[in-house]
PDB file of C-alpha atoms in Angstrom:
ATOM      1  CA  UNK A   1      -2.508  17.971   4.036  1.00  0.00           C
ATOM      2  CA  UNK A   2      -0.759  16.794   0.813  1.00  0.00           C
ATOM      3  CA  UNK A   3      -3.335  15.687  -2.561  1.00  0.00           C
ATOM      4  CA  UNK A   4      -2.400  13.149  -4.692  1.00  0.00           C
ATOM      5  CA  UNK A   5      -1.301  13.385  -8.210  1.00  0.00           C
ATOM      6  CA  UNK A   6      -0.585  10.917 -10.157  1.00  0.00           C
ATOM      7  CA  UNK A   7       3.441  11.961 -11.192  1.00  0.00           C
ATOM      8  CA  UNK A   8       4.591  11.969  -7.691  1.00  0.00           C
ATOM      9  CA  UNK A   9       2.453   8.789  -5.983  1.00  0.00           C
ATOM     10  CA  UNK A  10       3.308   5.648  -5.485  1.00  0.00           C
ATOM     11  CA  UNK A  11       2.460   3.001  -3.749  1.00  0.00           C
ATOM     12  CA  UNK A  12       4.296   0.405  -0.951  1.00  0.00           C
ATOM     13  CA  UNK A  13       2.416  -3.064  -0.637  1.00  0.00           C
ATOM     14  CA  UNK A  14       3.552  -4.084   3.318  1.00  0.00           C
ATOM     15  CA  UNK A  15       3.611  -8.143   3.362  1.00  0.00           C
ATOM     16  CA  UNK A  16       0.675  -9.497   1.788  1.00  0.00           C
ATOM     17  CA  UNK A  17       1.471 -13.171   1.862  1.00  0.00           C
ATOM     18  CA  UNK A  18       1.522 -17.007   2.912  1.00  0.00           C
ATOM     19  CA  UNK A  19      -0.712 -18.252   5.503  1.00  0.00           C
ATOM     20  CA  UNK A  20      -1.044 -14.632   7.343  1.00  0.00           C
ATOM     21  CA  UNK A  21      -2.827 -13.099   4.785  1.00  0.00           C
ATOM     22  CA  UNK A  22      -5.461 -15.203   4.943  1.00  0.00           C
ATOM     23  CA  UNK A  23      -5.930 -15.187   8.931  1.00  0.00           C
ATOM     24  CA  UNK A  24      -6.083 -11.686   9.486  1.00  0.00           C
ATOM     25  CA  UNK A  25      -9.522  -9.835  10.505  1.00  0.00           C
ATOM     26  CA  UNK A  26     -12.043 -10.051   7.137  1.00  0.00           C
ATOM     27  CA  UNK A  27      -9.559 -11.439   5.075  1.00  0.00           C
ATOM     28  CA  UNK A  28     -11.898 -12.301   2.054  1.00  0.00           C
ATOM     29  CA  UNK A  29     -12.511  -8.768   2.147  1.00  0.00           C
ATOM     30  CA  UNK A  30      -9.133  -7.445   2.887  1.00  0.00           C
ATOM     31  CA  UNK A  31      -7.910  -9.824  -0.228  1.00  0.00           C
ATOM     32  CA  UNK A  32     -10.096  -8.178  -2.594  1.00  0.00           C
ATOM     33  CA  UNK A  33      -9.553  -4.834  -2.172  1.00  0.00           C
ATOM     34  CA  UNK A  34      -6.390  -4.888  -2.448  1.00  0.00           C
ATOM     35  CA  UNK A  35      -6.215  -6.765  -5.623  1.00  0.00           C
ATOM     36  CA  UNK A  36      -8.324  -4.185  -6.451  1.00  0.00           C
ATOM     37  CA  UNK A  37      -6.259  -1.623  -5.215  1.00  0.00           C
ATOM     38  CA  UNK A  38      -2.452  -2.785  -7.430  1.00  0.00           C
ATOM     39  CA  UNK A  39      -5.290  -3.482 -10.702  1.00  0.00           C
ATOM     40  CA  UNK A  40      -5.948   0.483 -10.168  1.00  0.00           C
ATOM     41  CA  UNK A  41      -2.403   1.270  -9.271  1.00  0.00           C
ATOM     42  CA  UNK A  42      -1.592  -0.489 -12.480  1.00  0.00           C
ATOM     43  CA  UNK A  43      -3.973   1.559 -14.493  1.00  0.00           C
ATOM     44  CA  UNK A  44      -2.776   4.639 -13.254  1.00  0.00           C
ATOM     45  CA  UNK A  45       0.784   3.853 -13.809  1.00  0.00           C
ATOM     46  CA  UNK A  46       1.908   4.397 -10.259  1.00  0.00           C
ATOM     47  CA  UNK A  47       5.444   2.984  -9.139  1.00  0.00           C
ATOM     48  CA  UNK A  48       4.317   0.287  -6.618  1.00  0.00           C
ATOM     49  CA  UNK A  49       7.021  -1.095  -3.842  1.00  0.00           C
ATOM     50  CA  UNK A  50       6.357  -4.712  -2.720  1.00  0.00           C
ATOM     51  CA  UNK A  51       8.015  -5.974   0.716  1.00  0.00           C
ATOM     52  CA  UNK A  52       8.366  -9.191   2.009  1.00  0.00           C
ATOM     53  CA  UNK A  53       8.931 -10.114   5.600  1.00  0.00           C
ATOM     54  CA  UNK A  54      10.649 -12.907   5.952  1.00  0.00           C
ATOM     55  CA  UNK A  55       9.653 -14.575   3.233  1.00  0.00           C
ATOM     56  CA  UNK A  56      11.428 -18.113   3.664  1.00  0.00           C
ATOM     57  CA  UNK A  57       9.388 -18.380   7.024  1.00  0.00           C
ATOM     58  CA  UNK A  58       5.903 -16.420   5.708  1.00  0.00           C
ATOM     59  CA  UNK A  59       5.781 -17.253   2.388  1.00  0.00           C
ATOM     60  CA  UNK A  60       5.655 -14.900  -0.668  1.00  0.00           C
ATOM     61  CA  UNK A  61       3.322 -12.262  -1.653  1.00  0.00           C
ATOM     62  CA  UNK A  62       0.240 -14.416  -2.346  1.00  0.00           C
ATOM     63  CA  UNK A  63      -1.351 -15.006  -5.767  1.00  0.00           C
ATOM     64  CA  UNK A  64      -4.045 -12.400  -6.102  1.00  0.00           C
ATOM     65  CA  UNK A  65      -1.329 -10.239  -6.030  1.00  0.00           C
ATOM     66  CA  UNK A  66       1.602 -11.613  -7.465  1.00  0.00           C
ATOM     67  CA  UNK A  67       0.145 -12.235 -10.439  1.00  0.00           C
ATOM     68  CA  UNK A  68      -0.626  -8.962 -11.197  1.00  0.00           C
ATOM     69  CA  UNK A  69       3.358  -7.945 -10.044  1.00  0.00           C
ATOM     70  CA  UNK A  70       4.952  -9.954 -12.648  1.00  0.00           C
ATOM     71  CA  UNK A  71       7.319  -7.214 -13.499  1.00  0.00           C
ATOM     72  CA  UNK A  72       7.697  -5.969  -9.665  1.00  0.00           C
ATOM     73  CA  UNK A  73      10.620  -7.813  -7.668  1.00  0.00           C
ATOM     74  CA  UNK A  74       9.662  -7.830  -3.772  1.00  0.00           C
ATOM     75  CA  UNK A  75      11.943  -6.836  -1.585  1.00  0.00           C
ATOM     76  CA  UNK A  76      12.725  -8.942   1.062  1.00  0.00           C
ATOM     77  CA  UNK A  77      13.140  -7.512   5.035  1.00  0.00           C
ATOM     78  CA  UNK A  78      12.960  -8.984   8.228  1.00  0.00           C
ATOM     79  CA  UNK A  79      12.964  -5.629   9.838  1.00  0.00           C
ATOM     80  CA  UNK A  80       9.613  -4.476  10.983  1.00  0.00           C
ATOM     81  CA  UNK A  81      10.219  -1.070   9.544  1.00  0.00           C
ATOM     82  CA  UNK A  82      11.050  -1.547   6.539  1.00  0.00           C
ATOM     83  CA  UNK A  83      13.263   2.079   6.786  1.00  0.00           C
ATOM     84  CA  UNK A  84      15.409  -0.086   8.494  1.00  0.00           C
ATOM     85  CA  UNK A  85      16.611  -2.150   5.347  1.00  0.00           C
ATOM     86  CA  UNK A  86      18.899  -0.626   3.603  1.00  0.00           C
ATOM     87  CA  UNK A  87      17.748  -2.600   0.007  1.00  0.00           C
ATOM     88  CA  UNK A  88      14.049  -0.572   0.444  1.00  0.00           C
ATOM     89  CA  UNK A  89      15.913   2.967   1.641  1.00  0.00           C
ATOM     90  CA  UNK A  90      17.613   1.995  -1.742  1.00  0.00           C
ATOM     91  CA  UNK A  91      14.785   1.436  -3.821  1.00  0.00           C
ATOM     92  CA  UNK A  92      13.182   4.431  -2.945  1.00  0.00           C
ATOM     93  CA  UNK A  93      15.899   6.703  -3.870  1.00  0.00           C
ATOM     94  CA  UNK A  94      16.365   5.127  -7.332  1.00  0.00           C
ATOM     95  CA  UNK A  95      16.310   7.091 -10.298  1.00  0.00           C
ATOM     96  CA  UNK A  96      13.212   5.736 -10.785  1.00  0.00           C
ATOM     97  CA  UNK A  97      11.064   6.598  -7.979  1.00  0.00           C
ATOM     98  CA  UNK A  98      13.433  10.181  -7.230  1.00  0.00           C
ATOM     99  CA  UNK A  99       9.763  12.123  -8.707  1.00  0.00           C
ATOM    100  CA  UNK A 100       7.812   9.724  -5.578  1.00  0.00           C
ATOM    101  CA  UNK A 101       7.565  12.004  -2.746  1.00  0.00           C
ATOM    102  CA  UNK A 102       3.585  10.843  -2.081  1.00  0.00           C
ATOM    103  CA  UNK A 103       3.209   6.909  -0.842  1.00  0.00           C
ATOM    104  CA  UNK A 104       0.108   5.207  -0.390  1.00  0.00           C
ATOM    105  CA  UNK A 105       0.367   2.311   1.654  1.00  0.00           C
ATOM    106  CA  UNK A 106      -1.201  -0.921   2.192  1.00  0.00           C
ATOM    107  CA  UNK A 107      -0.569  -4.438   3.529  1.00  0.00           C
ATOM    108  CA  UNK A 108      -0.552  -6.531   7.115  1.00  0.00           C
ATOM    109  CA  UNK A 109      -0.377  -6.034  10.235  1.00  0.00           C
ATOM    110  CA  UNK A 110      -1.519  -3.027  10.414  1.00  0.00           C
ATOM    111  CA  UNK A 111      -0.123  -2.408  14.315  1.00  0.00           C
ATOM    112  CA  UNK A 112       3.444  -3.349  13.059  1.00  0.00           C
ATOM    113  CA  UNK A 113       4.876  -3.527  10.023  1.00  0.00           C
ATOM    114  CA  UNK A 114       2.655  -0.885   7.983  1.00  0.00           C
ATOM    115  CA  UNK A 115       2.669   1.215  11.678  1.00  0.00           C
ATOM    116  CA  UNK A 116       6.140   1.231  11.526  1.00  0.00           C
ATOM    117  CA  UNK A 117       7.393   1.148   7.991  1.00  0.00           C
ATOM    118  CA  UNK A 118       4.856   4.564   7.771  1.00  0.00           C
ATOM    119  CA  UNK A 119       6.403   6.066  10.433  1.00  0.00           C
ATOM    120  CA  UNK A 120      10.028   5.069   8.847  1.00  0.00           C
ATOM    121  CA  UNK A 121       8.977   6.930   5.376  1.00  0.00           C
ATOM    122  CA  UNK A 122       7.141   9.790   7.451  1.00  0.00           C
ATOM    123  CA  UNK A 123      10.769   9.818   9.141  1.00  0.00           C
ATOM    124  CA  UNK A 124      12.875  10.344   5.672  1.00  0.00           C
ATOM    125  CA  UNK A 125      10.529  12.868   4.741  1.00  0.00           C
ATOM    126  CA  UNK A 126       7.807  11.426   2.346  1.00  0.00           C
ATOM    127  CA  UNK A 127       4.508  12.102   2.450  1.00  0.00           C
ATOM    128  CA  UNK A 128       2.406   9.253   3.599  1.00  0.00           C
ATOM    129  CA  UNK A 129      -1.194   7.957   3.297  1.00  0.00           C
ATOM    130  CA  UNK A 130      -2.425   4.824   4.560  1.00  0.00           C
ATOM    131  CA  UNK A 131      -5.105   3.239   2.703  1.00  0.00           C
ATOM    132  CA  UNK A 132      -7.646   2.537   5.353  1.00  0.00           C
ATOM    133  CA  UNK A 133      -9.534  -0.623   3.881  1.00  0.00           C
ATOM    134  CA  UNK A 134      -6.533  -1.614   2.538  1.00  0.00           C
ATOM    135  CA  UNK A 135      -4.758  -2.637   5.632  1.00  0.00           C
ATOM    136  CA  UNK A 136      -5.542  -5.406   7.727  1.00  0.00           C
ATOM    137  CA  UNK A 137      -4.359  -7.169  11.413  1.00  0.00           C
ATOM    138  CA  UNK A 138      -5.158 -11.287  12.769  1.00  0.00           C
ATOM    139  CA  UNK A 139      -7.188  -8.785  15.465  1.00  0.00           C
ATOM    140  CA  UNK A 140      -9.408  -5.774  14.143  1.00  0.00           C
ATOM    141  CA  UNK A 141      -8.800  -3.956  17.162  1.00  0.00           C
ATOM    142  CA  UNK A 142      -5.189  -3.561  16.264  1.00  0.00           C
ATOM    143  CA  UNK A 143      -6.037  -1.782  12.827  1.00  0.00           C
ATOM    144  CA  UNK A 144      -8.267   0.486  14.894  1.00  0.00           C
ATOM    145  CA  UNK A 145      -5.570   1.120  16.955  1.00  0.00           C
ATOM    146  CA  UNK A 146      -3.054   1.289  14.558  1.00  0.00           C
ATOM    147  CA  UNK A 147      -5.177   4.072  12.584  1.00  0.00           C
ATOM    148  CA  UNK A 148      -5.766   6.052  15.904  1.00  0.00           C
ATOM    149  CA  UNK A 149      -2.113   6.505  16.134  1.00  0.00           C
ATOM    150  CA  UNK A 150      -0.618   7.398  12.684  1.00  0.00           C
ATOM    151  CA  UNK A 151      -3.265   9.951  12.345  1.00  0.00           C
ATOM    152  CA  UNK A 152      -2.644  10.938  15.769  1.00  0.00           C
ATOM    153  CA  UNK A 153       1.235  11.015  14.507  1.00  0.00           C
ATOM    154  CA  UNK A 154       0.457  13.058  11.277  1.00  0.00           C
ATOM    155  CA  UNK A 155      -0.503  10.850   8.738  1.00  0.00           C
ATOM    156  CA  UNK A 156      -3.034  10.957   6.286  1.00  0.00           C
ATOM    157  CA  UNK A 157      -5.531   8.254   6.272  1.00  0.00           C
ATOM    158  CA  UNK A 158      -7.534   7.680   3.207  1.00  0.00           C
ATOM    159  CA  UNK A 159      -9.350   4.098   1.593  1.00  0.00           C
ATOM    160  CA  UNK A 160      -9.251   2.760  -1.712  1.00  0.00           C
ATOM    161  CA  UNK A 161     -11.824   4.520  -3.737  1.00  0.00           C
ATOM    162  CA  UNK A 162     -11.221   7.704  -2.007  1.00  0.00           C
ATOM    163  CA  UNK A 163      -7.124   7.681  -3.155  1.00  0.00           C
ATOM    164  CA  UNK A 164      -8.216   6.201  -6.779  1.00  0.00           C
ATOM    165  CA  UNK A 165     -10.567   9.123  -7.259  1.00  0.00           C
ATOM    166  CA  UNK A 166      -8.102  11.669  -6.062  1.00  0.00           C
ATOM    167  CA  UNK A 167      -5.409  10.541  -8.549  1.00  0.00           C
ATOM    168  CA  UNK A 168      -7.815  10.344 -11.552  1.00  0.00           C
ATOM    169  CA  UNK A 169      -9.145  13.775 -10.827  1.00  0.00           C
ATOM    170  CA  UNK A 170     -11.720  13.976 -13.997  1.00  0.00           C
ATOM    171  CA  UNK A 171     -14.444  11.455 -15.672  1.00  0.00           C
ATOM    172  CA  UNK A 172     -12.275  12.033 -18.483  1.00  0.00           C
ATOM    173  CA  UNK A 173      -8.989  10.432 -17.730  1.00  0.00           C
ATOM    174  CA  UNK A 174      -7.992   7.822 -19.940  1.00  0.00           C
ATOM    175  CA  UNK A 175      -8.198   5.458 -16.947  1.00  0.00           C
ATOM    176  CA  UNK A 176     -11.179   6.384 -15.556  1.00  0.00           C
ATOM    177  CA  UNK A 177     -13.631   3.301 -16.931  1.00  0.00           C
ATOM    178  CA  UNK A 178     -10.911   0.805 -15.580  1.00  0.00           C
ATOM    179  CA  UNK A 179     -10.647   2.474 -12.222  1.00  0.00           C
ATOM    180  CA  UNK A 180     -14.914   2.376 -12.219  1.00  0.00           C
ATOM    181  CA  UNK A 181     -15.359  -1.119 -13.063  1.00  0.00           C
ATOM    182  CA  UNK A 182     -12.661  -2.198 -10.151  1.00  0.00           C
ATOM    183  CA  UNK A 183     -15.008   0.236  -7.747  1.00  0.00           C
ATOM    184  CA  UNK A 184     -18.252  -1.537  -9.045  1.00  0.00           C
TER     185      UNK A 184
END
């Protein structure tokens, strides 16, 4: 079981965009939390990783999040592992993320592209938690599913306040009143 610290976490945003984000199972809810989520990533500092699948067909990341990503350039896929494109294997091995060996992961659908892209980083090594509330599928079956079988595979699961709380460790980080007011 790996912890989180904040120098070697990061965190991989799996396709939030276009129409499909807002049809998946409690989307409102989905939405907000993981706003919520990349506004606490932020505060900590954490490298964050946005794909896109596809995004001539699905649209881009949508607005709640984009326009907190001003300075993050998505990478686009049409794999459903995201492993599998070489631009993301790329990415990850940059001089900037080479410290990243923890990933928290979030995005849509849960029983594809953040099943499989998990399984892809599990694959090269990384250690891998998937953000529970921060994942989402059209059906909410599939997420259930999807959860049964990376932590059936090895993975960590965890949720957003859980993973924030872990990375800020003490009441006295410097981030720790940001981080409480997103929890609030």
């Amino acid at each position: 079981m790996s912890r989180l610290h904040q120098e070697n976490t990061g965190l991989i945003i799996v396709d939030i965009q276009g129409k499909l984000a807002r049809l998946v199972h409690d989307s409102e809810h989905f939405i907000k939390r993981s706003e919520k989520l990349v506004m606490g990533a932020k505060a900590l500092e954490l490298p964050i990783v946005l794909l896109e699948q596809n995004p001539e067909k699905l649209g881009s990341t949508i607005t709640e999040l984009s326009r907190h990503l001003s300075t993050v350039n998505p990478i686009k896929k049409f794999t459903f592992d995201a492993c599998l494109t070489p631009s993301f294997v790329s990415a990850l091995k940059c001089d900037a993320y080479q410290h990243i060996d923890n990933w928290l992961v979030c995005g849509i659908e849960a029983h594809i592209c953040v099943f499989q892209t998990t399984m892809g980083l599990k694959q090269l090594g990384y250690r891998v938690q998937v953000i529970s509330d921060c994942i989402s599928s059209r059906n909410g079956e599939h997420v259930k599913l999807a959860l049964s079988r990376l932590a059936n595979d090895g993975v960590e699961i965890t949720n957003f306040e859980m993973c924030l709380y872990e990375l800020l460790k003490d009441c006295r980080h410097e981030s720790f009143k940001e981080v409480l007011n997103l929890i609030r």
